[in-house]
Short mmCIF file of C-alpha atoms in Angstrom, two decimals:
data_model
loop_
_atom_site.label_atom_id
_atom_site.label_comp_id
_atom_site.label_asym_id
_atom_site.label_seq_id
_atom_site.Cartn_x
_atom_site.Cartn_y
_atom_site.Cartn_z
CA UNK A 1 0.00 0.00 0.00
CA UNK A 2 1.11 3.42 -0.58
CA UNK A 3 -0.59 4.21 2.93
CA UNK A 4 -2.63 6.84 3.95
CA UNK A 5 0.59 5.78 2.73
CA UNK A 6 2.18 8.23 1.29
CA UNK A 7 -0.10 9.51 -1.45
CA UNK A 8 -1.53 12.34 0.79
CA UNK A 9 1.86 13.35 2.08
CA UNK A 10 2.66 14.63 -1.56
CA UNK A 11 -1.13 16.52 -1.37
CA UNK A 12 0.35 19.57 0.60
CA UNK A 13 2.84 20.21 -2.03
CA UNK A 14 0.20 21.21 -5.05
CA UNK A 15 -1.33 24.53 -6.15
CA UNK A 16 -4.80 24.72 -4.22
CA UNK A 17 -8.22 25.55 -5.71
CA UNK A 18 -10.60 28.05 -5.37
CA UNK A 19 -13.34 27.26 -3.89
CA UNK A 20 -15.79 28.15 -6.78
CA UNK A 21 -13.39 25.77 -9.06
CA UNK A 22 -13.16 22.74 -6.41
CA UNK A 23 -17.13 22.79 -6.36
CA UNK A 24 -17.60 22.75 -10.34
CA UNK A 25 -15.08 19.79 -10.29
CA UNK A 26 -16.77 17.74 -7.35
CA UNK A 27 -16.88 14.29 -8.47
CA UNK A 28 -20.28 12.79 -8.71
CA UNK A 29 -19.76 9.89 -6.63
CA UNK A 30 -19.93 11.26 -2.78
CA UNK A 31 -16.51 10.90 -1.07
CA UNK A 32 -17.71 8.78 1.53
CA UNK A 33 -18.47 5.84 -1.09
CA UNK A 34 -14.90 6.34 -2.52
CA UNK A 35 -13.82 6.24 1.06
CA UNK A 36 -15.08 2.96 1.63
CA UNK A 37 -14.07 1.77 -1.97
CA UNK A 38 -10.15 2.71 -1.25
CA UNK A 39 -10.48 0.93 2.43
CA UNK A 40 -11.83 -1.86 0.42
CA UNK A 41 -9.04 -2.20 -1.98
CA UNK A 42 -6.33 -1.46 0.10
CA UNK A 43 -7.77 -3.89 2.59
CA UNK A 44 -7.45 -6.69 0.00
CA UNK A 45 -3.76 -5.67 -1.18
CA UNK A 46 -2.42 -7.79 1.66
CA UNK A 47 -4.38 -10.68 0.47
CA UNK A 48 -3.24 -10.19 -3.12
CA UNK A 49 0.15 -10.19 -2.08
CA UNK A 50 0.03 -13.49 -0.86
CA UNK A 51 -1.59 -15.00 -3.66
CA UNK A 52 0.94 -13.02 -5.83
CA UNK A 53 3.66 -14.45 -4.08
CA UNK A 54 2.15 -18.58 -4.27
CA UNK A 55 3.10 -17.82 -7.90
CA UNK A 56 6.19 -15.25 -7.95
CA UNK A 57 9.17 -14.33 -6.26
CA UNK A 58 8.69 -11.12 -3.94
CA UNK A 59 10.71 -8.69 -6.25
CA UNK A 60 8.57 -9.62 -9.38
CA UNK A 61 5.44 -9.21 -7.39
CA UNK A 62 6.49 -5.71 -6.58
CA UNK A 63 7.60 -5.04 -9.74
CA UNK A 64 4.85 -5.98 -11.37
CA UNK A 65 2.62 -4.03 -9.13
CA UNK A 66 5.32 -1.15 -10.01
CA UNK A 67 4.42 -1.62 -13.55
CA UNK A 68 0.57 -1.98 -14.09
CA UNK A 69 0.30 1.14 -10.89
CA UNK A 70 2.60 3.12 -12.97
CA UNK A 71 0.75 2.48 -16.25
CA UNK A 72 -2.88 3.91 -14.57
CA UNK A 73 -1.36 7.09 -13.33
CA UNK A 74 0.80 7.57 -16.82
CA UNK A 75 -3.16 7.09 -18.59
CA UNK A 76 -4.68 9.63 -16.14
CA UNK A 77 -1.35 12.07 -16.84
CA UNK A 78 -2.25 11.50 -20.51
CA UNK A 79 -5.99 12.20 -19.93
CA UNK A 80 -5.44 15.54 -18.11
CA UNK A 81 -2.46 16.79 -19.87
CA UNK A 82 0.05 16.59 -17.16
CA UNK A 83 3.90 16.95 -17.66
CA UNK A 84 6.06 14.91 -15.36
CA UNK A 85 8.72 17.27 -12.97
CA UNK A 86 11.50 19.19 -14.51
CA UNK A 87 14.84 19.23 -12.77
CA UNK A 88 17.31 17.51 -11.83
CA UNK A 89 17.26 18.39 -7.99
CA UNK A 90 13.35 17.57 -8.15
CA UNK A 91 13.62 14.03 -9.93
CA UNK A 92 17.04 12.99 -7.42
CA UNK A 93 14.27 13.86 -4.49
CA UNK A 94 11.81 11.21 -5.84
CA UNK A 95 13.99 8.70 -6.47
CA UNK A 96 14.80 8.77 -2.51
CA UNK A 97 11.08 9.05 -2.26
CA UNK A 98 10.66 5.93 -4.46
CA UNK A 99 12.87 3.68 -2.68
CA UNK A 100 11.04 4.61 1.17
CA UNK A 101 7.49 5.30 -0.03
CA UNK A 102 7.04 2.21 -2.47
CA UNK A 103 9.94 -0.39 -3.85
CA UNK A 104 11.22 -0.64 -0.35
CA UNK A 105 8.26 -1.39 1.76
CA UNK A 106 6.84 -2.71 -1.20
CA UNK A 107 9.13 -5.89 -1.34
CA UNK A 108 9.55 -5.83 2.30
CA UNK A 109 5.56 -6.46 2.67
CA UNK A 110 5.73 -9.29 0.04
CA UNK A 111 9.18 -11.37 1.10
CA UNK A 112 7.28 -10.95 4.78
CA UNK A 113 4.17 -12.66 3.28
CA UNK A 114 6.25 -15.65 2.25
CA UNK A 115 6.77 -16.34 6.19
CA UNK A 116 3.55 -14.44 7.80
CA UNK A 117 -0.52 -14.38 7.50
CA UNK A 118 -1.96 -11.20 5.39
CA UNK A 119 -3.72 -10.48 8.21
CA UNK A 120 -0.56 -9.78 10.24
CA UNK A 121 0.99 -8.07 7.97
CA UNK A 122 -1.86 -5.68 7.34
CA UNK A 123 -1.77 -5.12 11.43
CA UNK A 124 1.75 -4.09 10.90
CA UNK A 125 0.99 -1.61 8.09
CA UNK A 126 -1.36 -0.05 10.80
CA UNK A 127 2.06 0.82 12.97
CA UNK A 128 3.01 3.52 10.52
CA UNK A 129 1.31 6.28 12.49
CA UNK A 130 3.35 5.39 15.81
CA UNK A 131 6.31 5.28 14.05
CA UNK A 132 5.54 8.28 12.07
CA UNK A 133 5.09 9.94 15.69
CA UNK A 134 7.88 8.91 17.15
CA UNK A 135 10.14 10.10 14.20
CA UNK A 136 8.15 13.23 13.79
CA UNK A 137 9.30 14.10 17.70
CA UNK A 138 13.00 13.72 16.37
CA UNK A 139 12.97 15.05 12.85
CA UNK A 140 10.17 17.94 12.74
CA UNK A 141 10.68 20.69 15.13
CA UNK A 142 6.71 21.74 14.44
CA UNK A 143 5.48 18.32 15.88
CA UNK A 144 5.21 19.18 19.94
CA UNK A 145 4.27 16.22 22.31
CA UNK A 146 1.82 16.30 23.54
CA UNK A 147 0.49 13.97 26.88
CA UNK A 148 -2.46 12.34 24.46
CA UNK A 149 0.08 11.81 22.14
CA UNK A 150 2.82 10.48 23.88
CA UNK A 151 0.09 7.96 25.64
CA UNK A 152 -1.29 7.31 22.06
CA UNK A 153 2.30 5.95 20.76
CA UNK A 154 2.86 3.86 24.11
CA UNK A 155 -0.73 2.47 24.14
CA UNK A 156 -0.12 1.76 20.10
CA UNK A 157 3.05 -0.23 20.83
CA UNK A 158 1.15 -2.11 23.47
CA UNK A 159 -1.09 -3.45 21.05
CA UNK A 160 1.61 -4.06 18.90
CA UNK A 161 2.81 -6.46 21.97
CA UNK A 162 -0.71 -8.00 22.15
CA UNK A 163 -0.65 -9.07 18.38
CA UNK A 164 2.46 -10.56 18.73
CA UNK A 165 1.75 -12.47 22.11
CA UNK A 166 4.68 -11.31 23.46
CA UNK A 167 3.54 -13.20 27.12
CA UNK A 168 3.73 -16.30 25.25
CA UNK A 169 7.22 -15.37 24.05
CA UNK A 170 5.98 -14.69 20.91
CA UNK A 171 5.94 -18.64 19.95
CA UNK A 172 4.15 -19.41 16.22
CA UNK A 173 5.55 -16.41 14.49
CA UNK A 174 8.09 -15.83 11.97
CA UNK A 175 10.44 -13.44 13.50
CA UNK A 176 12.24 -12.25 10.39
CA UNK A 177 8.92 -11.97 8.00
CA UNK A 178 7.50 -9.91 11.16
CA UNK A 179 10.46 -7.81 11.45
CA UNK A 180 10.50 -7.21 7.54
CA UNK A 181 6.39 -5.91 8.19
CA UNK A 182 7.72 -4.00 11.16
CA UNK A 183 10.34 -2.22 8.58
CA UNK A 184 7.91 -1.86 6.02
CA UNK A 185 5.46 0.37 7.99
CA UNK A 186 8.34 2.50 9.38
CA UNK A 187 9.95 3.27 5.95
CA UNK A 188 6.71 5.00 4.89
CA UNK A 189 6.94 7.72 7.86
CA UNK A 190 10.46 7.63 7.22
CA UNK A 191 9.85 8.93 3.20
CA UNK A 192 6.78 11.03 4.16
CA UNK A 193 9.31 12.92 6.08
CA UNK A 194 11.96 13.29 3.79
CA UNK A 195 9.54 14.33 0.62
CA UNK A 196 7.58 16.88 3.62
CA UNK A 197 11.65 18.19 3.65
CA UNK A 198 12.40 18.09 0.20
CA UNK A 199 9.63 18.52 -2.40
CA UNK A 200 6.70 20.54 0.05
CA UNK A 201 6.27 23.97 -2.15
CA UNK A 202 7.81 22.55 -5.07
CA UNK A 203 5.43 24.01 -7.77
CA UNK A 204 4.36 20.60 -9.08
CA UNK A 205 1.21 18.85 -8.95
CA UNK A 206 0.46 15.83 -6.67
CA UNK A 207 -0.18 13.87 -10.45
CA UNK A 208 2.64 14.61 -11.38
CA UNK A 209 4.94 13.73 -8.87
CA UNK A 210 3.53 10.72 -8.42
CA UNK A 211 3.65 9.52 -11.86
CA UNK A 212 7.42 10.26 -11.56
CA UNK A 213 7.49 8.61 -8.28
CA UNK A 214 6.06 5.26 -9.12
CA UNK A 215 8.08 5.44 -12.03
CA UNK A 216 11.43 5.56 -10.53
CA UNK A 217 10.36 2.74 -8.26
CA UNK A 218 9.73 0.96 -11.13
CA UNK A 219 12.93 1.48 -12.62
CA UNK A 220 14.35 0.38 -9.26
CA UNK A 221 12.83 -2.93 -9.01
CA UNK A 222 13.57 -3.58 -12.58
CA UNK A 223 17.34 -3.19 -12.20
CA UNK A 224 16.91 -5.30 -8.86
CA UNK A 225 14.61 -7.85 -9.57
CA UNK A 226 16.60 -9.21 -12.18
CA UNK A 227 19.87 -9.69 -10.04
CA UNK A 228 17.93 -11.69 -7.32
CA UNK A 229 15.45 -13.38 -9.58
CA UNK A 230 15.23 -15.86 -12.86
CA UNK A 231 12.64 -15.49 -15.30
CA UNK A 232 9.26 -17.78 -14.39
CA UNK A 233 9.52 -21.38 -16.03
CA UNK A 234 5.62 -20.84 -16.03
CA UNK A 235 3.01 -17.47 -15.44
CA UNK A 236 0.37 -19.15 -12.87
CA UNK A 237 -3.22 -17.15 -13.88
CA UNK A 238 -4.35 -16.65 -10.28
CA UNK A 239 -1.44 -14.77 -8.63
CA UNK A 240 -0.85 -13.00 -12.21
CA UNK A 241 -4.41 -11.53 -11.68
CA UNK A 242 -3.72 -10.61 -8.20
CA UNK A 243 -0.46 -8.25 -9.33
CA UNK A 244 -2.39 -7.13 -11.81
CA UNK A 245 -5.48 -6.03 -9.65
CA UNK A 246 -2.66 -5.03 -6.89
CA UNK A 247 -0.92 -2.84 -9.10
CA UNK A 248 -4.31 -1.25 -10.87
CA UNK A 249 -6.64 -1.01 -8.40
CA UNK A 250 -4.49 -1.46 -4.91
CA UNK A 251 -1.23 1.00 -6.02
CA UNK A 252 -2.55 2.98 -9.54
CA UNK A 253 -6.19 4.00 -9.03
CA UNK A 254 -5.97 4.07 -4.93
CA UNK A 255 -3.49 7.35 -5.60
CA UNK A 256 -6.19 8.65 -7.90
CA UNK A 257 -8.98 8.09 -5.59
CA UNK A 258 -7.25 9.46 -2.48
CA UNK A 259 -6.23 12.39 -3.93
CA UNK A 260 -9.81 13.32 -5.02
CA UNK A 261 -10.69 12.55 -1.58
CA UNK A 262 -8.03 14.43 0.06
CA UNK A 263 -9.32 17.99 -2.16
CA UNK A 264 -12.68 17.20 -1.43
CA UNK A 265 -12.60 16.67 2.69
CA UNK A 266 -8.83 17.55 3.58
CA UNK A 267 -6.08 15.01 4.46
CA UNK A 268 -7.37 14.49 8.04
CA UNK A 269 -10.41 12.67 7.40
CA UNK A 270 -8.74 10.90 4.30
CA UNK A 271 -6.35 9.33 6.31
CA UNK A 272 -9.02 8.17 8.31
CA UNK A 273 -8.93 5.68 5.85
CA UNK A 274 -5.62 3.95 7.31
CA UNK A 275 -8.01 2.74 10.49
CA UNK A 276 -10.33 0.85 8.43
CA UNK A 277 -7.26 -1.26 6.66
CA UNK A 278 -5.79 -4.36 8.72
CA UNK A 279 -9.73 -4.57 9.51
CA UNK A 280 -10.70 -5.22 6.25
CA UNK A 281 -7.08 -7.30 5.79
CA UNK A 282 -8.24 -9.85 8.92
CA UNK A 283 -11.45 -10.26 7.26
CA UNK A 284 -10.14 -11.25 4.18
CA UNK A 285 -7.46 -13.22 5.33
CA UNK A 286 -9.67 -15.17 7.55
CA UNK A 287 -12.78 -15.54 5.06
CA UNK A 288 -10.68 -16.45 1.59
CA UNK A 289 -7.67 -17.47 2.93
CA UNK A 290 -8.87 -19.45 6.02
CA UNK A 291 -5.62 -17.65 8.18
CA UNK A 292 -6.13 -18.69 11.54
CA UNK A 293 -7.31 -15.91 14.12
CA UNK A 294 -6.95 -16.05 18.13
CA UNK A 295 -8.04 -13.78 20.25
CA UNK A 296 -5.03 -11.88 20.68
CA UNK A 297 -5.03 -10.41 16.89
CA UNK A 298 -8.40 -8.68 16.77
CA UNK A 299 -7.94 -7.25 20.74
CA UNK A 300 -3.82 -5.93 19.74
CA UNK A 301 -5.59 -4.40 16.26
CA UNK A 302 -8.23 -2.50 18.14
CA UNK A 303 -5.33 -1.31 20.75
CA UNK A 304 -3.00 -0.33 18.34
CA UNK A 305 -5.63 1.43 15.85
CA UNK A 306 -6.38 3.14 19.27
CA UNK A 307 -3.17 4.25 19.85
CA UNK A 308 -2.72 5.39 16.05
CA UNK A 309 -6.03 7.31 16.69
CA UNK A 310 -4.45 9.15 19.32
CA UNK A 311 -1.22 10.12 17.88
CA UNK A 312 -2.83 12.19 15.30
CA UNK A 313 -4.80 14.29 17.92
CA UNK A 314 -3.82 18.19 17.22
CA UNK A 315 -2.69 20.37 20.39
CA UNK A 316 -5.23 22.98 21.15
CA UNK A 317 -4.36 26.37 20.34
CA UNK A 318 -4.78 29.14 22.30
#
């Protein structure tokens, strides 16, 4: 997932509308349907990694989700007449942004998913907020803790503790494919950062650098993938579809439909959206996947989406 992942991080950076121009554009599908849809979709990414990965090695998973997510936003460029970034400076700032925001947690998510359920791993995604607030304390001077806050990211870690069944000494998981989730959520605070650092106020719209984004990432993986992989003796159907629908609907069209959502409500409530994700990634897992589910899971989820809740709670002003 490019979570709440990253996508909205990039919103701050583009020209706004006025408000007479943002209404004559309102799409005619209410947000709150889209909302739900991009939940939906990024719920099931975690499930269509594993089935990707039943088929392919990890890197060509990724890179295939590089490709086909790549291909939807160069189509919507095409359709509205955007140009990608000029500059040197500007295009060695997304490549950083490439690796941290997508071909890095990317793969990390899918070798993880070799070892681990989907429905952990989409748990894990749901860290990225207390990491993101524990960084933020460090790297933004803006970001003040606060007392909710500072209890959001310890109660958040808790849960984190609870999934893992850390009193049992966390016996039945796979300690390196939960470590690799672990590192996957904290690279995308780690690139929303840097880009917040780098690109905020750079002139260029959130299409745009996107586009170029995803397409350095793909360039990435398809220098990598090659070194670490062979080519497949045979191209299984099922987990072909499921890069294909990860990389069009869960990577390509997502970015579209966030960003709509993000001019039409504001970034706050769209990254609302990240709450509703490792919910939608249990069910899944569970229901098509038959992933086994204690108690411990759905209790550490709700803790830890608790603890997310709270880290993104704004200090009054006076």
């Amino acid at each position: 997932m490019t979570t709440a992942t990253g996508a909205s991080r990039l919103s701050a950076q583009a020209p706004t509308q006025s408000p007479a121009t943002a209404e004559h554009r309102r799409p005619s599908v209410d947000w709150r349907i889209r909302f739900g849809f991009l939940a939906l979709i990024w719920g099931f990414s975690f499930l269509l990694i594993k089935v990707g990965t039943e088929g392919y090695a990890p890197f060509q998973v990724t890179f295939g989700r590089l490709v086909f997510g790549t291909a939807v936003l160069a189509v919507a460029m095409a359709v509205k007449r955007e140009r990608l970034p000029r500059g040197a400076r500007t295009w060695g700032h997304l490549a950083v942004a490439a690796l941290l925001l997508n071909a890095l947690p990317f793969s990390l998510f899918a070798y993880a998913e070799l070892t681990i359920p989907s429905t952990l791993a989409g748990i894990c995604n749901a860290t990225s907020p207390l990491w993101g607030m524990a960084l933020s304390l460090v790297a933004l001077s803006e970001d003040r803790p606060t007392r909710v806050r500072v209890a959001g990211l310890g109660l958040g870690f808790l849960g984190v503790l609870t999934v893992l069944g850390a009193w049992q000494g966390f016996n039945g998981l796979d300690a390196s494919g939960t470590a690799m989730a672990l590192l996957a959520s904290l690279s995308y605070p780690i690139g929303w950062i840097y880009v917040r650092r780098t690109l905020a106020g750079s002139g260029h719209s959130n299409l745009s650098l996107t586009g170029a984004q995803l397409l350095l990432a793909t360039v990435q993986l398809a220098v990598i993938t090659p070194l670490f992989t062979s080519l497949p003796a045979t191209f299984p159907v099922l987990p072909l579809l499921a890069i294909v629908a990860l990389g069009v609907l869960g990577t390509g069209l997502a970015m579209l439909v966030q960003y709509g959502i993000v001019a039409e409500v504001g970034p706050t409530t769209a990254q609302m959206v990240t709450y509703f994700i490792p919910v939608i990634a249990t069910a899944a897992g569970v229901a098509i996947l038959g992933e086994s589910l204690t108690w411990s899971t759905p209790v550490g989820a709700a803790i830890v989406l608790a603890g997310a809740a709270l880290t993104q709670v704004k200090p009054r002003t006076r």
